[in-house]
PDB file of C-alpha atoms in Angstrom:
ATOM      1  CA  MET A 327       0.000   0.000   0.000  1.00 47.00           C
ATOM      2  CA  SER A 328       1.449   3.366  -0.997  1.00 52.00           C
ATOM      3  CA  ASN A 329       1.280   6.477   1.165  1.00 64.00           C
ATOM      4  CA  LEU A 330      -1.408   7.730  -1.230  1.00 62.00           C
ATOM      5  CA  ASP A 331      -3.632   5.084   0.350  1.00 86.00           C
ATOM      6  CA  LYS A 332      -2.545   6.089   3.861  1.00 95.00           C
ATOM      7  CA  ASP A 333      -2.558   9.885   3.816  1.00 98.00           C
ATOM      8  CA  PHE A 334      -5.602  12.107   3.480  1.00 98.00           C
ATOM      9  CA  VAL A 335      -5.574  15.890   3.040  1.00 98.00           C
ATOM     10  CA  LYS A 336      -8.635  17.994   2.354  1.00 98.00           C
ATOM     11  CA  LEU A 337      -9.696  21.631   2.471  1.00 98.00           C
ATOM     12  CA  THR A 338     -13.461  21.944   2.443  1.00 98.00           C
ATOM     13  CA  SER A 339     -16.293  24.333   3.190  1.00 98.00           C
ATOM     14  CA  GLU A 340     -18.330  21.399   4.522  1.00 98.00           C
ATOM     15  CA  ASN A 341     -18.664  20.500   8.215  1.00 98.00           C
ATOM     16  CA  LEU A 342     -15.883  18.300   9.543  1.00 99.00           C
ATOM     17  CA  ILE A 343     -17.130  15.112  11.204  1.00 98.00           C
ATOM     18  CA  LEU A 344     -14.561  13.748  13.658  1.00 98.00           C
ATOM     19  CA  GLN A 345     -15.704  10.128  13.407  1.00 99.00           C
ATOM     20  CA  ASP A 346     -15.523  10.182   9.601  1.00 98.00           C
ATOM     21  CA  ILE A 347     -11.913  11.342   9.756  1.00 99.00           C
ATOM     22  CA  ILE A 348     -11.043   8.806  12.463  1.00 99.00           C
ATOM     23  CA  ASN A 349     -12.467   6.108  10.185  1.00 98.00           C
ATOM     24  CA  LEU A 350      -9.988   7.147   7.464  1.00 98.00           C
ATOM     25  CA  VAL A 351      -7.001   6.377   9.696  1.00 99.00           C
ATOM     26  CA  LYS A 352      -8.283   3.207  11.365  1.00 98.00           C
ATOM     27  CA  ASP A 353      -6.079   0.210  10.727  1.00 98.00           C
ATOM     28  CA  ASP A 354      -6.032  -3.254  12.298  1.00 98.00           C
ATOM     29  CA  GLY A 355      -2.275  -2.927  12.812  1.00 97.00           C
ATOM     30  CA  ALA A 356      -2.542   0.372  14.685  1.00 98.00           C
ATOM     31  CA  GLY A 357      -2.859   0.336  18.455  1.00 98.00           C
ATOM     32  CA  ALA A 358      -3.371   4.091  18.713  1.00 99.00           C
ATOM     33  CA  ILE A 359      -5.336   6.834  17.018  1.00 99.00           C
ATOM     34  CA  THR A 360      -4.603  10.366  18.181  1.00 99.00           C
ATOM     35  CA  THR A 361      -6.702  13.339  17.109  1.00 99.00           C
ATOM     36  CA  PHE A 362      -6.676  17.099  17.338  1.00 99.00           C
ATOM     37  CA  ASN A 363     -10.072  18.735  16.886  1.00 99.00           C
ATOM     38  CA  GLY A 364      -9.672  22.512  16.712  1.00 98.00           C
ATOM     39  CA  THR A 365     -13.020  24.225  17.245  1.00 98.00           C
ATOM     40  CA  THR A 366     -14.223  27.811  17.037  1.00 97.00           C
ATOM     41  CA  ARG A 367     -14.535  29.207  20.556  1.00 96.00           C
ATOM     42  CA  ASN A 368     -16.911  32.001  21.536  1.00 97.00           C
ATOM     43  CA  THR A 369     -14.413  34.450  23.040  1.00 96.00           C
ATOM     44  CA  PHE A 370     -10.940  35.805  22.380  1.00 93.00           C
ATOM     45  CA  LYS A 371      -9.256  38.195  24.821  1.00 92.00           C
ATOM     46  CA  GLY A 372     -12.596  39.341  26.211  1.00 92.00           C
ATOM     47  CA  LYS A 373     -14.260  39.824  22.813  1.00 95.00           C
ATOM     48  CA  THR A 374     -17.335  37.856  21.768  1.00 97.00           C
ATOM     49  CA  VAL A 375     -16.524  35.751  18.702  1.00 97.00           C
ATOM     50  CA  ILE A 376     -19.418  35.169  16.288  1.00 97.00           C
ATOM     51  CA  GLN A 377     -17.564  33.041  13.738  1.00 98.00           C
ATOM     52  CA  LEU A 378     -14.257  32.477  11.987  1.00 98.00           C
ATOM     53  CA  GLU A 379     -13.715  32.854   8.268  1.00 98.00           C
ATOM     54  CA  TYR A 380     -10.913  30.926   6.567  1.00 98.00           C
ATOM     55  CA  GLU A 381      -9.398  31.560   3.164  1.00 97.00           C
ATOM     56  CA  SER A 382      -6.650  29.587   1.520  1.00 95.00           C
ATOM     57  CA  TYR A 383      -4.724  29.136  -1.647  1.00 91.00           C
ATOM     58  CA  SER A 384      -6.013  25.569  -1.833  1.00 94.00           C
ATOM     59  CA  PRO A 385      -3.571  23.927  -4.276  1.00 96.00           C
ATOM     60  CA  MET A 386      -0.584  25.258  -2.345  1.00 97.00           C
ATOM     61  CA  ALA A 387      -2.163  24.583   1.059  1.00 97.00           C
ATOM     62  CA  GLU A 388      -2.902  20.968   0.137  1.00 98.00           C
ATOM     63  CA  LYS A 389       0.684  20.528  -1.071  1.00 98.00           C
ATOM     64  CA  VAL A 390       2.074  22.048   2.131  1.00 98.00           C
ATOM     65  CA  LEU A 391      -0.122  19.768   4.256  1.00 98.00           C
ATOM     66  CA  SER A 392       0.930  16.720   2.217  1.00 98.00           C
ATOM     67  CA  ASP A 393       4.579  17.735   2.575  1.00 98.00           C
ATOM     68  CA  LEU A 394       4.112  18.068   6.347  1.00 99.00           C
ATOM     69  CA  ILE A 395       2.692  14.556   6.511  1.00 99.00           C
ATOM     70  CA  HIS A 396       5.655  13.286   4.483  1.00 98.00           C
ATOM     71  CA  GLU A 397       8.057  15.018   6.884  1.00 99.00           C
ATOM     72  CA  ALA A 398       6.198  13.615   9.902  1.00 99.00           C
ATOM     73  CA  ARG A 399       6.643  10.144   8.422  1.00 98.00           C
ATOM     74  CA  THR A 400      10.432  10.696   8.478  1.00 98.00           C
ATOM     75  CA  LYS A 401      10.263  11.482  12.208  1.00 98.00           C
ATOM     76  CA  TRP A 402       7.796   8.851  13.446  1.00 98.00           C
ATOM     77  CA  GLU A 403       6.457   5.468  12.341  1.00 98.00           C
ATOM     78  CA  LEU A 404       2.899   6.341  11.358  1.00 99.00           C
ATOM     79  CA  THR A 405       0.254   4.028   9.970  1.00 98.00           C
ATOM     80  CA  LYS A 406      -2.246   6.490   8.468  1.00 98.00           C
ATOM     81  CA  THR A 407      -2.706  10.256   8.654  1.00 99.00           C
ATOM     82  CA  ALA A 408      -5.428  12.776   7.873  1.00 99.00           C
ATOM     83  CA  ILE A 409      -5.480  16.569   7.937  1.00 99.00           C
ATOM     84  CA  TYR A 410      -8.828  18.215   7.146  1.00 99.00           C
ATOM     85  CA  HIS A 411      -9.261  21.991   7.347  1.00 98.00           C
ATOM     86  CA  ARG A 412     -12.372  24.095   6.870  1.00 98.00           C
ATOM     87  CA  THR A 413     -12.566  27.041   4.537  1.00 98.00           C
ATOM     88  CA  GLY A 414     -15.221  29.717   4.507  1.00 98.00           C
ATOM     89  CA  ILE A 415     -17.393  30.471   7.538  1.00 98.00           C
ATOM     90  CA  VAL A 416     -16.958  28.320  10.652  1.00 98.00           C
ATOM     91  CA  PRO A 417     -19.495  29.161  13.395  1.00 98.00           C
ATOM     92  CA  VAL A 418     -18.779  28.888  17.117  1.00 98.00           C
ATOM     93  CA  GLY A 419     -18.690  25.277  18.275  1.00 98.00           C
ATOM     94  CA  GLU A 420     -17.801  23.784  14.890  1.00 98.00           C
ATOM     95  CA  ALA A 421     -14.468  22.206  13.957  1.00 99.00           C
ATOM     96  CA  SER A 422     -12.010  24.303  11.952  1.00 98.00           C
ATOM     97  CA  VAL A 423      -9.316  21.650  11.668  1.00 99.00           C
ATOM     98  CA  ILE A 424      -9.072  17.956  12.458  1.00 99.00           C
ATOM     99  CA  ILE A 425      -5.842  15.990  12.428  1.00 99.00           C
ATOM    100  CA  ALA A 426      -5.956  12.227  12.967  1.00 99.00           C
ATOM    101  CA  VAL A 427      -2.955   9.917  13.069  1.00 99.00           C
ATOM    102  CA  SER A 428      -2.769   6.195  13.682  1.00 99.00           C
ATOM    103  CA  SER A 429       0.341   4.312  14.728  1.00 99.00           C
ATOM    104  CA  VAL A 430       1.321   0.998  16.248  1.00 98.00           C
ATOM    105  CA  HIS A 431       2.187   2.666  19.581  1.00 97.00           C
ATOM    106  CA  ARG A 432       0.685   5.817  21.120  1.00 98.00           C
ATOM    107  CA  GLN A 433       3.864   7.886  21.486  1.00 98.00           C
ATOM    108  CA  GLU A 434       4.349   8.070  17.719  1.00 98.00           C
ATOM    109  CA  SER A 435       0.874   9.427  16.996  1.00 98.00           C
ATOM    110  CA  LEU A 436       0.834  11.728  20.042  1.00 99.00           C
ATOM    111  CA  HIS A 437       4.063  13.437  18.989  1.00 99.00           C
ATOM    112  CA  ALA A 438       3.079  13.549  15.320  1.00 99.00           C
ATOM    113  CA  VAL A 439      -0.289  15.232  15.944  1.00 99.00           C
ATOM    114  CA  GLU A 440       1.257  17.935  18.126  1.00 99.00           C
ATOM    115  CA  TRP A 441       3.995  18.574  15.569  1.00 99.00           C
ATOM    116  CA  LEU A 442       1.538  18.599  12.644  1.00 99.00           C
ATOM    117  CA  ILE A 443      -0.792  21.218  14.160  1.00 98.00           C
ATOM    118  CA  ASP A 444       2.159  23.442  15.074  1.00 98.00           C
ATOM    119  CA  GLN A 445       3.607  23.146  11.564  1.00 98.00           C
ATOM    120  CA  LEU A 446       0.210  23.687   9.923  1.00 98.00           C
ATOM    121  CA  LYS A 447      -0.249  26.950  11.821  1.00 96.00           C
ATOM    122  CA  ASP A 448       3.278  28.016  10.900  1.00 96.00           C
ATOM    123  CA  LYS A 449       3.480  27.018   7.227  1.00 96.00           C
ATOM    124  CA  ALA A 450       0.124  26.416   5.559  1.00 96.00           C
ATOM    125  CA  PRO A 451      -1.242  29.273   3.409  1.00 96.00           C
ATOM    126  CA  ILE A 452      -4.543  29.355   5.291  1.00 96.00           C
ATOM    127  CA  TRP A 453      -5.727  32.692   6.665  1.00 96.00           C
ATOM    128  CA  LYS A 454      -8.224  33.322   9.455  1.00 96.00           C
ATOM    129  CA  LYS A 455     -10.532  36.258  10.078  1.00 97.00           C
ATOM    130  CA  GLU A 456     -12.149  36.469  13.515  1.00 96.00           C
ATOM    131  CA  VAL A 457     -15.596  38.032  13.374  1.00 97.00           C
ATOM    132  CA  TYR A 458     -16.605  39.648  16.668  1.00 96.00           C
ATOM    133  CA  SER A 459     -19.877  41.146  17.830  1.00 94.00           C
ATOM    134  CA  ASP A 460     -18.274  44.587  17.290  1.00 94.00           C
ATOM    135  CA  GLY A 461     -16.102  44.096  14.181  1.00 93.00           C
ATOM    136  CA  SER A 462     -13.572  41.722  12.658  1.00 94.00           C
ATOM    137  CA  VAL A 463      -9.831  41.267  12.191  1.00 94.00           C
ATOM    138  CA  TRP A 464      -7.570  39.089  10.050  1.00 94.00           C
ATOM    139  CA  LYS A 465      -5.326  37.154  12.428  1.00 87.00           C
ATOM    140  CA  GLU A 466      -1.634  36.439  12.208  1.00 70.00           C
ATOM    141  CA  ASN A 467      -0.618  33.174  13.775  1.00 60.00           C
ATOM    142  CA  ALA A 468       0.776  34.018  17.228  1.00 51.00           C
ATOM    143  CA  GLU A 469       3.008  30.915  17.272  1.00 49.00           C
ATOM    144  CA  SER A 470       4.727  32.011  14.052  1.00 45.00           C
ATOM    145  CA  ARG A 471       5.199  35.577  15.267  1.00 45.00           C
ATOM    146  CA  GLN A 472       6.867  34.383  18.497  1.00 45.00           C
ATOM    147  CA  LYS A 473       9.517  32.451  16.519  1.00 46.00           C
ATOM    148  CA  VAL A 474      10.827  35.586  14.787  1.00 39.00           C
TER     149      VAL A 474
END
């Protein structure tokens, strides 16, 4: 089985369903599935958040996400991986990004998921606008800014 059969990347305006993405990475040889389910919260620094809006350069973003999975595979022994990210409007309480990784042992998938979300926020050409009850702002990724 090639990595094309093991790795799943998608940018979509549709709702992300955690169980559907977990099902993509299930494997009888994997003893662990680790997930990150990033959801839109209702506040940020005391402001009421109404929704998030994501834009991306999809062909490049999908390539970056695929490249990140490839790099993760050089660091850890992973069975299957999936990175799904919403585009468009994401209301409070809905998932913006889901990462799921299966591996034989838990440490591999735990480390990979943490690394993948950090790298996604740092490198993927996906932009977020926070819409508040009193306005909106395009957000720079705080993790990336702190590295400078």
